[in-house]
XYZ file of C-alpha atoms in Angstrom:
660
model
C 23.592 -27.465 -20.564
C 22.987 -28.530 -16.460
C 20.053 -26.802 -14.781
C 19.168 -27.187 -11.590
C 16.723 -25.904 -8.953
C 17.897 -24.891 -5.515
C 15.452 -24.067 -2.520
C 16.472 -22.396 0.986
C 13.643 -22.751 3.367
C 16.048 -23.344 6.469
C 14.212 -20.230 7.760
C 9.983 -20.376 7.899
C 10.154 -16.319 7.546
C 11.339 -16.691 4.118
C 11.976 -18.985 1.344
C 14.158 -18.391 -1.329
C 14.123 -19.870 -4.821
C 16.369 -19.766 -7.752
C 17.234 -21.468 -11.141
C 21.170 -22.155 -11.647
C 22.269 -22.579 -15.432
C 26.120 -23.194 -15.271
C 26.790 -21.135 -11.941
C 24.745 -18.126 -13.140
C 21.342 -17.272 -11.905
C 18.593 -17.350 -14.514
C 15.764 -17.013 -12.174
C 15.290 -15.921 -8.835
C 11.980 -16.052 -6.420
C 11.376 -14.691 -2.901
C 8.285 -15.503 -0.638
C 8.164 -13.655 2.762
C 5.394 -14.320 5.398
C 5.398 -10.728 6.464
C 4.288 -9.752 2.985
C 1.831 -11.972 1.610
C 0.916 -12.180 -2.381
C -2.325 -12.503 -3.131
C -2.039 -12.581 -7.108
C -3.848 -15.734 -8.324
C -6.095 -16.090 -5.276
C -9.934 -16.311 -5.778
C -12.279 -14.634 -3.665
C -15.810 -14.569 -2.834
C -16.073 -10.642 -2.368
C -18.984 -7.915 -2.261
C -19.271 -4.372 -4.064
C -18.754 -1.756 -1.791
C -18.986 1.228 -4.025
C -20.003 1.499 -7.767
C -18.068 4.928 -9.518
C -19.775 5.785 -12.996
C -16.949 7.668 -13.723
C -14.175 5.572 -13.560
C -16.640 2.792 -15.149
C -15.667 0.521 -12.246
C -16.502 -1.054 -9.143
C -14.661 -1.285 -5.787
C -14.669 -4.621 -3.857
C -14.589 -5.508 -0.580
C -12.236 -9.038 -0.715
C -11.391 -9.326 2.780
C -8.332 -7.119 2.995
C -7.510 -3.711 4.361
C -7.942 -2.017 0.984
C -10.329 -2.653 -1.246
C -10.069 -3.981 -4.971
C -10.725 -2.479 -7.999
C -12.689 -4.002 -10.983
C -13.254 -2.633 -14.448
C -16.610 -2.909 -16.025
C -14.879 -4.604 -18.959
C -13.487 -7.121 -16.396
C -17.075 -8.431 -15.169
C -18.566 -11.393 -16.344
C -22.476 -10.703 -18.179
C -23.757 -13.495 -15.654
C -23.427 -11.124 -12.899
C -25.406 -8.184 -14.591
C -28.654 -7.533 -13.499
C -30.738 -7.203 -16.586
C -33.256 -9.451 -18.149
C -32.377 -13.128 -19.391
C -33.446 -12.448 -22.718
C -31.080 -9.619 -22.973
C -28.188 -12.006 -21.032
C -28.494 -14.378 -23.633
C -28.342 -12.555 -26.432
C -25.014 -10.550 -25.111
C -23.064 -13.847 -24.483
C -24.701 -15.081 -28.173
C -22.898 -11.905 -29.758
C -20.063 -12.602 -28.218
C -19.692 -15.979 -29.430
C -20.756 -15.319 -32.865
C -18.142 -12.403 -33.040
C -15.185 -15.053 -32.033
C -16.391 -17.395 -34.458
C -15.872 -15.342 -37.494
C -12.579 -13.944 -36.359
C -11.439 -17.735 -36.223
C -12.677 -18.117 -39.230
C -11.093 -15.383 -40.787
C -7.787 -15.999 -38.914
C -7.584 -19.497 -40.538
C -8.030 -18.187 -43.730
C -5.552 -15.790 -43.436
C -2.960 -18.660 -42.103
C -3.978 -20.552 -45.433
C -2.969 -18.205 -47.687
C 0.616 -17.450 -45.925
C 1.125 -21.256 -45.951
C 0.974 -21.176 -49.880
C 3.795 -18.783 -49.824
C 7.162 -21.143 -50.403
C 9.448 -18.093 -50.070
C 8.570 -17.795 -46.123
C 11.565 -18.602 -44.101
C 11.229 -20.256 -40.591
C 11.657 -17.101 -38.555
C 8.852 -15.817 -40.974
C 6.772 -19.024 -40.136
C 7.329 -18.258 -36.303
C 6.080 -14.546 -36.850
C 2.869 -15.937 -38.091
C 2.488 -17.995 -34.835
C 3.094 -14.645 -33.209
C 0.189 -12.650 -34.500
C -2.248 -15.236 -34.874
C -4.805 -13.975 -32.141
C -7.512 -16.317 -30.391
C -9.963 -14.322 -29.231
C -10.597 -13.932 -25.296
C -14.453 -13.789 -24.064
C -13.192 -10.269 -22.409
C -12.076 -8.928 -25.154
C -14.861 -9.589 -27.499
C -17.390 -8.406 -24.962
C -15.548 -5.157 -24.788
C -15.721 -4.503 -28.559
C -19.287 -5.408 -28.253
C -22.212 -3.128 -28.912
C -24.954 -4.590 -26.461
C -22.175 -4.700 -23.836
C -21.136 -0.784 -24.899
C -25.074 -0.212 -24.160
C -25.304 -0.685 -20.405
C -24.099 1.903 -17.943
C -22.312 0.162 -14.945
C -24.227 1.576 -12.100
C -27.582 0.402 -13.879
C -25.796 -3.538 -14.603
C -24.064 -3.680 -11.026
C -25.723 -2.845 -7.388
C -23.832 -2.114 -4.181
C -23.450 -5.198 -1.414
C -23.771 -7.619 -4.984
C -21.629 -10.654 -4.158
C -18.956 -11.848 -7.073
C -16.200 -14.518 -7.505
C -13.157 -12.637 -8.535
C -9.313 -13.204 -9.074
C -6.668 -11.057 -8.284
C -4.892 -10.180 -11.619
C -1.953 -7.563 -10.026
C -0.999 -6.898 -6.424
C -1.287 -3.786 -4.146
C 1.707 -1.061 -4.973
C 1.613 1.938 -3.244
C -1.692 3.910 -2.796
C -3.282 1.701 -5.394
C -5.561 -1.272 -4.837
C -4.985 -4.861 -6.376
C -6.660 -5.403 -9.945
C -9.581 -7.746 -10.007
C -11.469 -9.567 -12.847
C -14.002 -12.243 -12.652
C -13.028 -14.153 -15.833
C -11.036 -17.028 -13.560
C -8.148 -18.834 -14.861
C -6.951 -21.791 -13.072
C -3.024 -22.571 -14.088
C -1.727 -26.061 -14.195
C 1.604 -27.831 -15.393
C 0.888 -28.160 -19.193
C -2.503 -25.994 -19.658
C -4.363 -23.218 -18.308
C -8.210 -23.503 -17.311
C -10.893 -20.975 -17.996
C -13.850 -22.084 -16.194
C -16.308 -19.410 -17.145
C -15.043 -18.342 -20.496
C -16.457 -20.104 -23.272
C -14.410 -20.094 -26.863
C -11.664 -18.082 -25.739
C -8.980 -21.362 -25.929
C -5.914 -21.650 -27.603
C -2.237 -22.475 -27.778
C 0.764 -20.578 -26.570
C 2.601 -18.046 -28.678
C 6.017 -19.282 -28.046
C 5.136 -22.885 -29.560
C 6.477 -23.407 -32.912
C 4.587 -23.342 -35.673
C 5.648 -26.946 -36.773
C 3.830 -28.770 -33.736
C 0.593 -26.364 -33.600
C -1.438 -28.200 -35.630
C -0.720 -31.693 -33.392
C -1.301 -29.460 -30.385
C -4.903 -28.432 -31.544
C -5.770 -32.212 -32.523
C -5.294 -32.949 -28.875
C -7.223 -30.121 -27.338
C -10.155 -30.875 -29.634
C -9.828 -34.758 -29.040
C -10.171 -33.734 -25.072
C -14.136 -33.019 -24.390
C -14.246 -29.507 -23.114
C -17.398 -28.145 -21.600
C -19.216 -25.083 -23.747
C -18.953 -22.779 -21.204
C -15.402 -23.486 -20.584
C -11.823 -23.042 -22.541
C -8.495 -24.588 -22.298
C -4.928 -22.788 -23.162
C -2.070 -25.147 -23.829
C 1.120 -23.867 -22.022
C 4.734 -23.973 -23.636
C 5.601 -26.926 -21.309
C 3.234 -29.167 -22.949
C 4.198 -28.615 -26.443
C 6.024 -31.791 -26.433
C 3.602 -33.801 -24.371
C 1.370 -36.739 -25.435
C -2.509 -36.655 -24.990
C -2.593 -39.001 -21.726
C 0.004 -36.338 -19.833
C -1.845 -33.312 -21.144
C -5.668 -35.090 -20.489
C -4.184 -35.795 -16.675
C -3.460 -32.025 -16.013
C -6.582 -30.849 -17.421
C -8.688 -33.684 -14.978
C -6.635 -32.119 -12.274
C -7.713 -28.681 -12.925
C -11.571 -29.677 -13.443
C -11.529 -31.323 -9.898
C -9.875 -28.545 -8.243
C -12.856 -26.019 -9.919
C -15.213 -28.499 -8.713
C -13.930 -27.774 -5.082
C -13.775 -24.145 -5.561
C -17.628 -24.136 -6.533
C -18.441 -26.488 -3.722
C -16.480 -24.036 -1.068
C -18.202 -20.999 -2.726
C -21.515 -22.052 -1.924
C -20.753 -22.842 1.784
C -19.350 -19.851 2.577
C -20.064 -16.100 3.184
C -18.387 -12.997 1.396
C -15.854 -11.935 2.037
C -14.220 -14.985 2.062
C -10.662 -16.786 0.466
C -12.251 -19.775 -1.540
C -8.783 -20.465 -3.289
C -5.191 -19.879 -2.605
C -2.530 -19.755 -5.363
C -0.024 -22.496 -4.988
C 3.144 -22.447 -2.484
C 6.520 -21.153 -3.832
C 7.745 -24.278 -3.949
C 4.976 -25.865 -5.924
C 4.747 -22.562 -8.094
C 8.421 -23.098 -9.059
C 8.522 -26.950 -9.914
C 5.450 -26.019 -11.744
C 6.723 -23.327 -13.917
C 10.221 -24.034 -14.205
C 10.578 -27.778 -14.746
C 11.690 -28.706 -18.142
C 13.601 -31.647 -19.722
C 17.252 -30.015 -19.061
C 16.650 -30.002 -15.581
C 19.253 -32.543 -13.549
C 18.108 -31.911 -10.031
C 16.081 -29.890 -7.238
C 18.130 -29.667 -4.140
C 15.916 -28.740 -1.143
C 16.985 -27.648 2.341
C 14.301 -27.830 5.083
C 12.543 -31.000 5.875
C 9.218 -29.650 5.720
C 9.937 -27.877 2.166
C 11.579 -31.324 1.050
C 8.156 -33.312 2.126
C 5.790 -30.801 0.518
C 8.331 -30.626 -2.978
C 8.249 -34.562 -2.960
C 4.277 -35.239 -2.267
C 3.759 -32.249 -5.276
C 5.921 -33.976 -7.551
C 4.199 -37.265 -7.352
C 1.054 -36.214 -7.920
C 2.189 -33.828 -10.763
C 5.133 -36.107 -12.509
C 5.662 -39.510 -10.564
C 8.122 -40.479 -13.144
C 10.552 -37.567 -12.030
C 10.382 -37.793 -8.377
C 14.068 -38.585 -8.119
C 15.119 -35.443 -9.323
C 14.123 -34.151 -5.696
C 16.976 -34.276 -3.193
C 17.232 -32.992 0.383
C 20.225 -30.940 1.271
C 22.584 -32.416 3.751
C 25.467 -30.434 4.522
C 26.768 -28.354 7.153
C 27.160 -24.994 5.359
C 24.081 -23.031 3.867
C 22.842 -24.331 0.680
C 23.539 -20.804 -1.433
C 26.884 -20.495 -0.132
C 27.910 -24.068 -0.720
C 26.824 -23.693 -4.277
C 28.651 -19.903 -3.936
C 25.462 -18.164 -5.217
C 25.170 -15.759 -2.214
C 27.197 -12.644 -3.423
C 25.189 -13.014 -6.802
C 22.252 -12.522 -4.913
C 23.654 -9.848 -2.469
C 24.482 -7.895 -5.948
C 21.241 -7.762 -7.453
C 20.032 -5.586 -4.438
C 22.561 -2.843 -5.827
C 21.836 -0.445 -8.069
C 24.825 -0.509 -10.227
C 25.903 -3.562 -12.241
C 29.362 -4.229 -13.457
C 29.995 -5.360 -17.059
C 32.987 -7.687 -18.160
C 34.316 -5.489 -20.536
C 34.843 -2.777 -18.140
C 31.606 -0.636 -18.195
C 28.480 -0.689 -15.918
C 24.585 -0.505 -15.750
C 22.923 1.839 -13.232
C 19.183 0.797 -12.566
C 17.089 3.190 -10.809
C 13.562 2.359 -10.176
C 11.256 5.457 -9.307
C 7.193 6.080 -9.457
C 6.718 6.593 -12.924
C 8.808 4.296 -14.727
C 12.446 2.263 -14.423
C 15.572 4.117 -15.980
C 18.827 2.395 -16.860
C 21.866 4.085 -17.828
C 24.641 2.168 -19.692
C 28.325 3.474 -18.793
C 31.513 2.694 -20.856
C 33.466 2.873 -17.706
C 37.163 1.583 -18.044
C 35.789 -0.259 -21.489
C 39.003 1.569 -23.343
C 39.876 -1.912 -25.306
C 38.809 -0.837 -28.748
C 40.648 2.244 -31.175
C 37.706 4.199 -31.800
C 34.660 5.739 -29.756
C 32.005 3.738 -32.096
C 33.518 0.342 -31.554
C 33.658 0.829 -27.878
C 30.128 2.235 -27.544
C 28.671 -0.778 -29.698
C 30.733 -3.749 -27.671
C 29.340 -1.778 -24.400
C 25.742 -1.348 -25.685
C 25.876 -4.925 -26.926
C 26.808 -6.601 -23.543
C 24.801 -4.186 -21.610
C 21.670 -5.374 -23.330
C 22.125 -9.067 -22.708
C 22.539 -8.133 -19.057
C 20.098 -5.825 -18.979
C 17.300 -8.535 -19.919
C 18.859 -10.593 -17.075
C 18.314 -8.001 -14.502
C 14.839 -7.344 -15.239
C 13.800 -11.099 -14.917
C 15.828 -11.376 -12.053
C 14.429 -8.145 -10.416
C 10.914 -8.316 -11.634
C 11.246 -5.084 -12.699
C 8.037 -3.934 -14.274
C 6.051 -1.087 -15.865
C 7.122 1.412 -18.347
C 11.468 0.820 -18.675
C 13.802 3.703 -20.354
C 17.123 2.575 -21.332
C 19.757 5.224 -22.240
C 22.408 3.710 -24.416
C 25.661 4.929 -25.353
C 25.476 7.423 -28.289
C 26.269 5.498 -31.760
C 26.577 7.353 -34.736
C 25.962 4.465 -37.740
C 22.427 3.346 -37.553
C 23.207 -0.174 -38.317
C 24.660 -0.341 -34.835
C 21.285 0.796 -33.563
C 19.147 -1.910 -35.056
C 22.046 -4.647 -34.195
C 21.723 -3.327 -30.292
C 17.689 -3.451 -30.772
C 17.914 -7.211 -32.221
C 20.019 -8.396 -29.298
C 17.891 -7.150 -26.493
C 14.804 -8.820 -28.383
C 16.532 -12.015 -28.568
C 17.936 -12.355 -24.914
C 14.194 -11.396 -23.865
C 12.446 -14.087 -25.299
C 12.914 -16.506 -22.705
C 11.113 -14.246 -20.180
C 7.489 -15.201 -19.250
C 6.376 -11.585 -18.840
C 5.120 -9.709 -21.392
C 7.466 -7.450 -23.467
C 6.729 -4.539 -25.892
C 10.413 -2.931 -27.070
C 10.489 -0.019 -29.372
C 13.165 1.637 -31.340
C 16.549 3.551 -29.974
C 15.314 7.357 -30.347
C 17.651 10.189 -32.022
C 18.262 10.993 -28.127
C 19.758 7.469 -27.632
C 16.752 6.109 -25.439
C 14.861 3.163 -25.873
C 11.642 2.554 -24.646
C 9.772 -0.621 -23.498
C 7.163 -2.081 -21.329
C 7.249 -5.535 -18.905
C 4.649 -7.149 -17.278
C 4.633 -6.975 -13.555
C 4.465 -11.077 -12.795
C 5.038 -10.301 -8.808
C 6.322 -7.558 -6.112
C 9.778 -6.581 -6.920
C 12.350 -7.597 -4.958
C 13.479 -4.367 -3.427
C 9.686 -3.904 -2.387
C 10.258 -7.355 -0.704
C 12.918 -7.236 1.389
C 13.273 -3.279 2.133
C 11.110 -0.200 3.560
C 11.247 3.270 2.870
C 14.120 5.213 5.292
C 12.661 6.991 8.157
C 15.754 9.792 7.634
C 15.486 10.463 4.448
C 11.579 9.364 4.112
C 12.808 7.460 0.722
C 14.325 10.515 -1.338
C 17.813 9.301 -0.471
C 19.231 12.524 0.229
C 19.554 14.644 3.785
C 19.519 18.270 4.396
C 22.799 19.774 5.410
C 22.881 21.510 8.693
C 23.581 24.760 7.255
C 20.634 25.056 5.489
C 18.677 23.347 8.059
C 19.641 25.566 10.633
C 18.886 28.349 8.370
C 15.316 26.810 8.106
C 15.151 26.840 11.820
C 16.171 30.319 12.651
C 13.206 31.531 9.562
C 10.547 29.781 11.241
C 11.674 31.061 14.846
C 11.843 34.658 13.555
C 8.128 34.190 12.288
C 6.774 32.993 15.599
C 8.606 35.877 17.485
C 7.198 38.658 15.660
C 3.782 37.953 16.907
C 2.501 40.135 19.162
C 1.187 37.474 21.868
C 3.578 36.316 24.364
C 4.213 32.949 23.889
C 6.548 29.807 25.308
C 8.477 28.434 22.334
C 9.961 24.528 22.758
C 12.636 23.629 20.595
C 13.715 19.739 19.961
C 16.747 18.783 17.946
C 19.520 16.697 17.565
C 23.242 17.247 19.115
C 25.114 18.190 15.555
C 22.397 20.849 14.798
C 22.309 22.479 18.472
C 26.202 22.536 18.322
C 26.225 24.028 14.916
C 23.506 26.640 16.219
C 25.295 27.481 19.428
C 29.008 28.044 17.651
C 27.520 30.150 14.553
C 24.289 31.496 15.207
C 25.035 32.580 19.015
C 24.161 36.248 18.057
C 20.405 35.258 17.060
C 19.649 33.767 20.372
C 21.646 35.998 22.519
C 19.928 39.278 21.393
C 17.695 40.085 24.212
C 15.286 42.458 22.198
C 13.669 39.209 20.002
C 12.882 37.306 23.363
C 11.638 40.089 25.423
C 7.843 38.651 25.839
C 8.548 34.927 24.816
C 9.724 31.959 27.001
C 12.271 29.840 24.707
C 13.636 26.441 26.024
C 15.720 24.115 23.982
C 15.685 20.516 24.241
C 18.715 18.194 22.496
C 17.477 14.618 22.095
C 19.869 11.555 20.962
C 16.659 10.135 19.273
C 15.953 12.774 17.066
C 16.741 12.015 13.424
C 19.302 14.210 11.534
C 16.884 15.338 9.127
C 14.372 16.407 11.448
C 13.535 19.240 14.286
C 10.604 19.758 16.025
C 9.106 23.773 17.363
C 5.905 23.410 19.337
C 3.973 26.746 20.228
C 1.872 27.650 22.944
C 0.309 31.146 24.152
C 0.509 31.961 27.796
C -2.122 34.399 28.245
C -4.779 31.509 27.178
C -3.202 28.978 29.420
C -4.120 31.259 32.636
C -7.546 31.794 31.967
C -8.112 28.168 30.825
C -6.956 27.598 34.483
C -9.326 29.979 36.187
C -12.215 28.478 34.340
C -11.173 25.034 35.606
C -11.054 26.337 38.975
C -14.481 27.767 38.489
C -15.848 24.509 37.134
C -14.468 22.628 40.357
C -16.245 25.260 42.282
C -19.600 24.736 40.868
C -19.098 21.185 40.583
C -18.853 20.760 44.433
C -21.782 22.873 44.991
C -23.858 20.577 42.945
C -22.309 17.224 44.472
C -23.508 18.989 48.352
C -26.818 19.331 46.938
C -27.270 15.949 45.423
C -26.435 15.071 49.005
C -29.232 16.624 50.595
C -31.360 15.649 48.121
C -30.499 12.054 48.680
C -30.826 12.521 52.615
C -34.661 13.745 51.904
C -35.336 10.737 49.836
C -34.137 8.469 52.323
C -36.241 10.117 55.309
C -39.142 9.868 53.322
C -38.563 5.875 53.004
C -38.596 5.338 56.977
C -41.033 4.425 59.526
C -43.730 6.672 60.870
C -42.131 6.795 64.311
C -38.874 8.265 62.384
C -41.257 10.419 60.571
C -42.452 12.145 63.559
C -39.027 12.833 64.960
C -38.219 14.435 62.216
C -41.177 16.330 62.403
C -40.137 17.371 65.857
C -36.698 18.260 64.878
C -37.694 20.578 61.843
C -40.012 22.352 63.952
C -37.063 23.432 65.899
C -34.827 24.242 63.388
C -37.719 26.325 61.956
C -37.846 28.270 65.024
C -34.445 28.924 65.635
C -34.418 29.801 61.501
C -37.058 32.450 62.166
C -35.217 34.039 65.179
C -32.063 34.313 63.073
C -33.955 35.978 60.431
C -35.153 38.770 62.947
C -31.728 39.416 63.999
C -30.623 39.607 60.504
C -33.550 42.281 59.967
C -32.851 44.416 63.147
C -28.988 44.555 62.051
C -29.497 45.388 58.546
C -32.090 48.096 59.489
C -29.278 49.601 62.134
C -26.665 49.239 59.182
C -29.122 51.303 56.909
C -29.168 54.327 59.823
C -25.726 54.273 59.849
C -25.394 54.524 56.112
C -27.636 57.503 55.834
C -25.788 59.430 58.415
C -22.645 58.958 56.812
C -23.900 60.285 53.587
C -25.381 63.583 55.194
C -21.725 64.065 56.406
C -20.226 63.648 52.740
C -22.518 66.065 51.576
C -21.535 68.731 53.926
C -17.704 68.165 53.307
C -16.324 69.579 50.262
C -14.825 67.545 47.688
C -11.039 67.980 46.355
C -10.249 67.963 42.340
C -7.836 65.079 42.935
C -10.060 62.586 44.789
C -10.771 59.501 43.255
C -14.189 58.045 41.938
C -16.014 56.080 44.167
C -15.282 52.422 44.908
C -17.475 49.508 45.703
C -19.664 49.387 48.637
C -16.842 47.988 51.100
C -14.905 50.901 50.316
C -17.476 53.275 51.105
C -18.386 51.186 54.280
C -14.929 51.712 55.634
C -14.441 55.714 54.901
C -18.285 56.287 56.582
C -16.583 54.573 59.670
C -13.459 56.596 59.548
C -15.706 59.950 59.430
C -18.009 58.740 62.054
C -15.171 58.740 64.831
C -15.058 63.037 64.699
C -17.821 64.136 63.395
C -19.421 65.787 66.414
C -16.162 68.194 66.653
C -17.069 69.579 63.374
């Protein structure tokens, strides 16, 4: 079966890579400069907050949002405890893992003696064999469970962490201190002792040979190595070369961490082209075609270091058409972004990701070739099971997945569909758990999220519907607007209402709800202004309300404040003038004293004049009061006004008082 890898790196903003098998897409990967991926990166980070309730710590590793580090993912070397306790903790974990390995070997020897087992059963033995990781043994350790995170880990403590899960929605990235460096044939775990092993997907017959190769390599006690599926048929020299490259990389990371200050990026995961060559390369691969000069150079140089004998497979694309159009693959990529997938029999699959899970609905559609309902249901379900496994891998959908198959009456057919789904999922690199079809026709499964899905990388939330996919009708929207206005208009205070809406909604209101706006009783005390904007979205309108009386009082306050500020400025100016005069010479002081004496004499004269005028006014005021006492008060007479009104009335009476 001919396979080929196509790389579209013509544009620097985005790189697309796919694996073709007989002109059908098997694997698809995107990398964009706008949405950088952090999974696999190693950072020197700092603990920002310890949460005892969550039994975890939040770590600042240089990104906007802090990462989440569970207590079970913290290495004992970072515990702030006595050295003797730390050594005892590590020894206990090592002893437990050794005991479990011995138990596993005994079980395998017993199973080997049974000759009635078939090859499929032997495959199951290799799948069930668990080589213990250090972090799993530490979780079960009694000594580890005795400690509390707030006692062991402190704020501002520096850690060397690795990102295991990308940020998603409101959730921060998941972190671990148990590092792993992936190579072509093996994975190096530099700070996890006695947790190495062999990939579960390697056949049972070759496992013993691979174990001997691992034992022949001198791995340090504090490190461990896992053999990948790609290294199952490789020689000792090839695996040793890959291991040496990883050891060299680990030494570089250690040297960089000693010189750097947290938070900082220490090691970045490989470029997408390097990652694809490392993960998807196989003996069946016939060519790797790359479009783009820089990408071609990068791929060729990486292949020389990884597998020098296979450099000839890398070719540069030289045609005038784009690479994906030349191989007639662009249409298949466009179909991946659509929710509905058509089947050959006439049925269809509808994939709809939600916040909690991914729901997949299987429809029979035009599939009417069979005579009865049961055969048509079985045929479409079997075809859908194969296509679902392919679509999950291409779209990289993770988390909980619920599949609604067409109902089948015979239980045997349910088992058939389950087995087809399990067999078609075997080639997926992600960890998958599959349940059984329930009485409601639903199958539950979970898939490991390897990277952000294609929808998250290539799409954003709609501004109009805000991600719901639905827009409110004009009739319902107009009623909502009128209800809000009616509530505002019932308030006793006088208000200014500004209404902003789009042209369609305004046209509907004027044609169908004119009686509400024409009613003068509701708008007696209020001012309403309607503004029609072209830039306002179809699903939105805005109402802004201002109290008119409060605005007037605010204006008065502002005027009063300005008046006081002017007075203060004048006082400051006079004060500054006085300061300047003090600093002048003695001759200037004498002049100023003469001027002051003249000014003081003038002020004294003015005060005397004011006193005389005030005395005369008092005498006149007393005379007018005596006249008022003689005049009888009328019943309709208004109460006394201010002093200014009293003086005016007294002057009027004064003109003809002698006649009376």
